[in-house]
Amino acid sequence: NSIVLLADAAPSIYTYEVLEEYPHDIKAYTQGLEFYNDDILFESTGQYGQSSLRKVDLSSGEVLKKIDLEDKYFGEGLTIFNDKIYQLTWRENVGFVYDIDTMDKVDTFYFQNSKEGWGICNDGEYLYKSDGTERIWRLDPNTLEELDYIQVYTNTGRVREINELEWIDGKIFSNVYTRNAISIIDPKTGKLEGVIDLSPLIQEVKNHRELDVLNGIAYRGEKDIIYVTGKNWNKLFKIRIKEN
């Protein structure tokens, strides 16, 4: 028999307040976003033939440095751990490690039981990787071995297509593909504890595609404040999370 364990309560619902708007490259199909030292953002972009790793100035949106992936790779999420950048690819079963200062590729790693690469973050000790399902895998940062995983559930069912990840104050904040909201996940149990409704934000960006979905979460240590953007959005937003 199969037993499914659900969360013991419905997630709390949050809204937001926009504090600042910044320019963002509309050609960037954002997959991963993370701060490193003040106003410098590192960004991973996707699409075959367009995937890249970027170093970006927050205030101006200027791309300070850009490393293009080979056309056979579809870039996905990224995280920064011990002065190295870890970048995933989608279906190519491989990830890349870069030096934070030079952005030179220094290593390559391969996925094991997780078949795809979507989002990645870290808690200062382990890496956490999503694969497009309800699973978030915990990885050893030294060997990149997939140690175990949690499954993300609400009180009514599983949450599929977990995408970009960001570790914030002991929780995993996650985009869910095609949904303009951010999920707040307990990394120990997989319980979806909260949902931040960001659906009105899409009205603030230039709508030039059918799929301008929210993707990209960055945190700078400011209480209740995160930075968000989307795939091919022309803006990046600094927002304050508020109780609904």
Short mmCIF file of C-alpha atoms in Angstrom, two decimals:
data_model
loop_
_atom_site.label_atom_id
_atom_site.label_comp_id
_atom_site.label_asym_id
_atom_site.label_seq_id
_atom_site.Cartn_x
_atom_site.Cartn_y
_atom_site.Cartn_z
CA ASN A 1 0.00 0.00 0.00
CA SER A 2 1.05 3.56 -0.70
CA ILE A 3 0.70 6.19 2.02
CA VAL A 4 0.69 9.92 1.22
CA LEU A 5 1.45 12.36 4.03
CA LEU A 6 -0.06 15.82 3.54
CA ALA A 7 0.73 19.05 5.32
CA ASP A 8 -1.26 19.52 8.52
CA ALA A 9 -2.57 22.98 7.57
CA ALA A 10 -3.24 25.16 4.55
CA PRO A 11 -0.41 27.56 3.64
CA SER A 12 -0.53 31.14 4.86
CA ILE A 13 -1.15 33.69 2.10
CA TYR A 14 1.04 36.77 1.72
CA THR A 15 0.98 39.80 -0.52
CA TYR A 16 3.67 42.37 -1.29
CA GLU A 17 4.63 46.02 -1.57
CA VAL A 18 6.96 47.23 -4.35
CA LEU A 19 9.83 49.27 -2.89
CA GLU A 20 12.05 49.76 -5.94
CA GLU A 21 12.14 48.95 -9.66
CA TYR A 22 15.32 48.28 -11.60
CA PRO A 23 15.96 47.73 -15.31
CA HIS A 24 16.40 44.13 -16.44
CA ASP A 25 17.52 42.73 -19.79
CA ILE A 26 14.35 41.73 -21.62
CA LYS A 27 16.37 39.16 -23.57
CA ALA A 28 17.32 37.32 -20.36
CA TYR A 29 15.24 34.15 -19.91
CA THR A 30 15.94 34.21 -16.17
CA GLN A 31 16.49 30.84 -14.50
CA GLY A 32 18.58 31.66 -11.43
CA LEU A 33 19.35 34.84 -9.50
CA GLU A 34 21.62 35.43 -6.50
CA PHE A 35 23.44 38.32 -4.83
CA TYR A 36 27.15 38.39 -4.17
CA ASN A 37 28.54 41.46 -2.37
CA ASP A 38 26.19 44.45 -2.33
CA ASP A 39 24.70 45.37 -5.70
CA ILE A 40 26.25 42.60 -7.82
CA LEU A 41 23.88 39.93 -9.05
CA PHE A 42 24.76 36.67 -10.70
CA GLU A 43 22.13 35.43 -13.13
CA SER A 44 21.67 32.25 -15.12
CA THR A 45 19.60 32.37 -18.31
CA GLY A 46 18.06 29.62 -20.40
CA GLN A 47 16.95 28.61 -23.91
CA TYR A 48 19.04 26.59 -26.34
CA GLY A 49 21.48 28.86 -28.14
CA GLN A 50 20.86 31.70 -25.67
CA SER A 51 21.88 30.28 -22.28
CA SER A 52 24.43 32.19 -20.24
CA LEU A 53 25.99 32.98 -16.89
CA ARG A 54 25.96 36.72 -16.15
CA LYS A 55 27.38 39.20 -13.69
CA VAL A 56 24.90 42.09 -13.46
CA ASP A 57 24.84 45.52 -11.81
CA LEU A 58 21.57 45.81 -9.89
CA SER A 59 20.98 49.56 -10.21
CA SER A 60 21.58 49.89 -13.95
CA GLY A 61 20.82 46.37 -15.12
CA GLU A 62 24.11 46.47 -17.03
CA VAL A 63 25.62 43.07 -17.82
CA LEU A 64 29.17 43.41 -16.51
CA LYS A 65 30.36 40.02 -17.74
CA LYS A 66 28.70 37.22 -19.67
CA ILE A 67 29.71 33.63 -20.29
CA ASP A 68 27.73 31.90 -23.05
CA LEU A 69 26.96 28.21 -22.73
CA GLU A 70 27.37 25.91 -25.70
CA ASP A 71 24.24 25.74 -27.86
CA LYS A 72 23.56 22.16 -26.74
CA TYR A 73 22.96 23.31 -23.15
CA PHE A 74 19.80 24.87 -21.68
CA GLY A 75 20.87 26.87 -18.62
CA GLU A 76 18.89 26.59 -15.39
CA GLY A 77 19.30 27.68 -11.75
CA LEU A 78 22.44 28.85 -9.95
CA THR A 79 23.76 29.30 -6.45
CA ILE A 80 26.98 30.64 -4.89
CA PHE A 81 28.76 28.52 -2.29
CA ASN A 82 32.30 29.00 -0.91
CA ASP A 83 33.19 31.52 -3.63
CA LYS A 84 32.11 29.19 -6.41
CA ILE A 85 29.10 29.43 -8.71
CA TYR A 86 27.06 26.28 -9.31
CA GLN A 87 24.92 26.34 -12.46
CA LEU A 88 22.49 23.65 -13.62
CA THR A 89 21.40 22.62 -17.09
CA TRP A 90 17.91 21.35 -17.87
CA ARG A 91 17.91 17.98 -19.65
CA GLU A 92 21.61 17.57 -20.26
CA ASN A 93 22.17 15.85 -16.89
CA VAL A 94 25.11 18.09 -16.07
CA GLY A 95 26.03 21.10 -13.94
CA PHE A 96 28.98 23.48 -14.05
CA VAL A 97 31.13 25.06 -11.34
CA TYR A 98 32.80 28.47 -11.88
CA ASP A 99 35.31 30.58 -10.00
CA ILE A 100 33.44 33.57 -8.54
CA ASP A 101 36.12 36.12 -9.46
CA THR A 102 37.10 35.07 -12.96
CA MET A 103 33.91 33.20 -13.91
CA ASP A 104 36.18 30.53 -15.39
CA LYS A 105 34.71 27.03 -15.40
CA VAL A 106 36.62 24.92 -12.86
CA ASP A 107 34.54 21.74 -12.61
CA THR A 108 31.64 19.73 -14.02
CA PHE A 109 29.24 17.47 -12.15
CA TYR A 110 26.54 15.04 -13.22
CA PHE A 111 23.05 14.40 -11.88
CA GLN A 112 22.25 11.00 -10.41
CA ASN A 113 18.70 10.03 -9.46
CA SER A 114 17.31 13.48 -10.27
CA LYS A 115 16.86 13.43 -14.04
CA GLU A 116 16.64 17.17 -14.72
CA GLY A 117 18.06 20.44 -13.38
CA TRP A 118 15.67 23.31 -12.46
CA GLY A 119 16.58 25.36 -9.36
CA ILE A 120 19.42 25.29 -6.83
CA CYS A 121 20.24 27.05 -3.53
CA ASN A 122 22.32 26.42 -0.42
CA ASP A 123 22.10 26.82 3.35
CA GLY A 124 25.84 27.31 3.92
CA GLU A 125 26.32 23.58 4.47
CA TYR A 126 24.43 21.72 1.73
CA LEU A 127 23.12 22.40 -1.75
CA TYR A 128 19.42 21.93 -2.56
CA LYS A 129 18.29 21.11 -6.09
CA SER A 130 14.85 20.90 -7.72
CA ASP A 131 14.22 18.70 -10.75
CA GLY A 132 10.81 19.79 -12.06
CA THR A 133 8.83 17.44 -9.84
CA GLU A 134 7.71 17.87 -6.23
CA ARG A 135 11.16 16.77 -5.04
CA ILE A 136 13.98 18.93 -3.68
CA TRP A 137 17.27 17.02 -3.42
CA ARG A 138 19.97 17.65 -0.80
CA LEU A 139 23.50 17.51 -2.22
CA ASP A 140 26.93 17.18 -0.64
CA PRO A 141 28.78 20.32 -1.84
CA ASN A 142 32.12 18.51 -1.99
CA THR A 143 31.14 15.40 -3.93
CA LEU A 144 27.85 16.73 -5.44
CA GLU A 145 26.30 13.41 -4.41
CA GLU A 146 22.50 13.47 -4.03
CA LEU A 147 22.07 12.46 -0.40
CA ASP A 148 18.29 12.48 -0.03
CA TYR A 149 15.20 14.55 -0.88
CA ILE A 150 12.03 16.07 0.49
CA GLN A 151 8.67 16.15 -1.28
CA VAL A 152 6.71 19.41 -1.29
CA TYR A 153 3.07 19.04 -0.22
CA THR A 154 0.21 21.27 0.83
CA ASN A 155 -2.72 20.06 2.92
CA THR A 156 -4.44 18.89 -0.27
CA GLY A 157 -1.69 17.46 -2.49
CA ARG A 158 1.77 17.66 -3.99
CA VAL A 159 3.30 20.77 -5.54
CA ARG A 160 4.84 19.89 -8.90
CA GLU A 161 7.28 21.83 -11.10
CA ILE A 162 9.30 23.34 -8.25
CA ASN A 163 11.66 25.70 -10.04
CA GLU A 164 14.09 28.48 -8.96
CA LEU A 165 15.16 28.20 -5.28
CA GLU A 166 16.48 30.68 -2.71
CA TRP A 167 17.42 29.91 0.92
CA ILE A 168 16.01 32.61 3.23
CA ASP A 169 16.11 32.47 7.04
CA GLY A 170 15.90 28.70 7.28
CA LYS A 171 13.24 28.27 4.60
CA ILE A 172 13.34 27.54 0.89
CA PHE A 173 11.58 30.13 -1.24
CA SER A 174 10.63 28.72 -4.62
CA ASN A 175 9.08 29.70 -7.90
CA VAL A 176 6.66 27.16 -9.32
CA TYR A 177 6.72 26.99 -13.10
CA THR A 178 3.92 29.02 -14.80
CA ARG A 179 2.56 30.29 -11.46
CA ASN A 180 3.08 33.93 -10.53
CA ALA A 181 3.56 33.19 -6.86
CA ILE A 182 6.40 32.17 -4.56
CA SER A 183 6.15 29.15 -2.27
CA ILE A 184 7.70 29.09 1.21
CA ILE A 185 8.85 25.55 2.03
CA ASP A 186 10.05 23.88 5.21
CA PRO A 187 13.29 22.15 4.08
CA LYS A 188 13.03 19.50 6.77
CA THR A 189 9.52 18.26 6.02
CA GLY A 190 8.56 19.55 2.57
CA LYS A 191 5.53 21.30 4.02
CA LEU A 192 4.44 24.30 1.95
CA GLU A 193 3.97 26.84 4.72
CA GLY A 194 3.18 29.98 2.75
CA VAL A 195 2.41 31.43 -0.66
CA ILE A 196 3.28 34.97 -1.76
CA ASP A 197 0.80 36.09 -4.42
CA LEU A 198 2.73 38.14 -7.00
CA SER A 199 0.27 37.84 -9.87
CA PRO A 200 -0.29 41.65 -10.24
CA LEU A 201 3.43 42.18 -10.94
CA ILE A 202 3.13 40.96 -14.51
CA GLN A 203 1.03 44.04 -15.28
CA GLU A 204 4.09 46.19 -14.48
CA VAL A 205 6.35 44.67 -17.13
CA LYS A 206 6.40 44.84 -20.91
CA ASN A 207 4.28 41.93 -22.11
CA HIS A 208 5.88 40.63 -25.29
CA ARG A 209 5.43 36.89 -24.92
CA GLU A 210 2.64 34.50 -24.04
CA LEU A 211 4.78 33.07 -21.26
CA ASP A 212 6.18 35.95 -19.20
CA VAL A 213 6.21 33.92 -16.01
CA LEU A 214 7.74 34.89 -12.70
CA ASN A 215 11.19 33.35 -12.18
CA GLY A 216 14.17 34.59 -10.20
CA ILE A 217 14.44 35.19 -6.43
CA ALA A 218 17.37 36.94 -4.73
CA TYR A 219 17.91 37.81 -1.05
CA ARG A 220 20.29 40.32 0.51
CA GLY A 221 19.66 39.73 4.20
CA GLU A 222 17.02 42.46 4.55
CA LYS A 223 14.09 41.41 6.73
CA ASP A 224 10.97 40.52 4.73
CA ILE A 225 12.54 41.91 1.53
CA ILE A 226 13.35 39.96 -1.63
CA TYR A 227 14.25 40.82 -5.22
CA VAL A 228 12.26 39.18 -8.01
CA THR A 229 11.98 39.13 -11.78
CA GLY A 230 10.68 36.86 -14.52
CA LYS A 231 11.56 35.17 -17.78
CA ASN A 232 12.20 37.96 -20.32
CA TRP A 233 10.92 40.67 -17.98
CA ASN A 234 12.22 44.19 -18.58
CA LYS A 235 12.16 44.98 -14.84
CA LEU A 236 13.46 43.58 -11.58
CA PHE A 237 11.57 44.44 -8.37
CA LYS A 238 12.57 44.95 -4.75
CA ILE A 239 9.51 43.96 -2.73
CA ARG A 240 8.48 43.74 0.90
CA ILE A 241 6.51 40.64 1.89
CA LYS A 242 3.33 41.46 3.81
CA GLU A 243 0.71 39.37 5.54
CA ASN A 244 -2.51 39.22 3.58
#
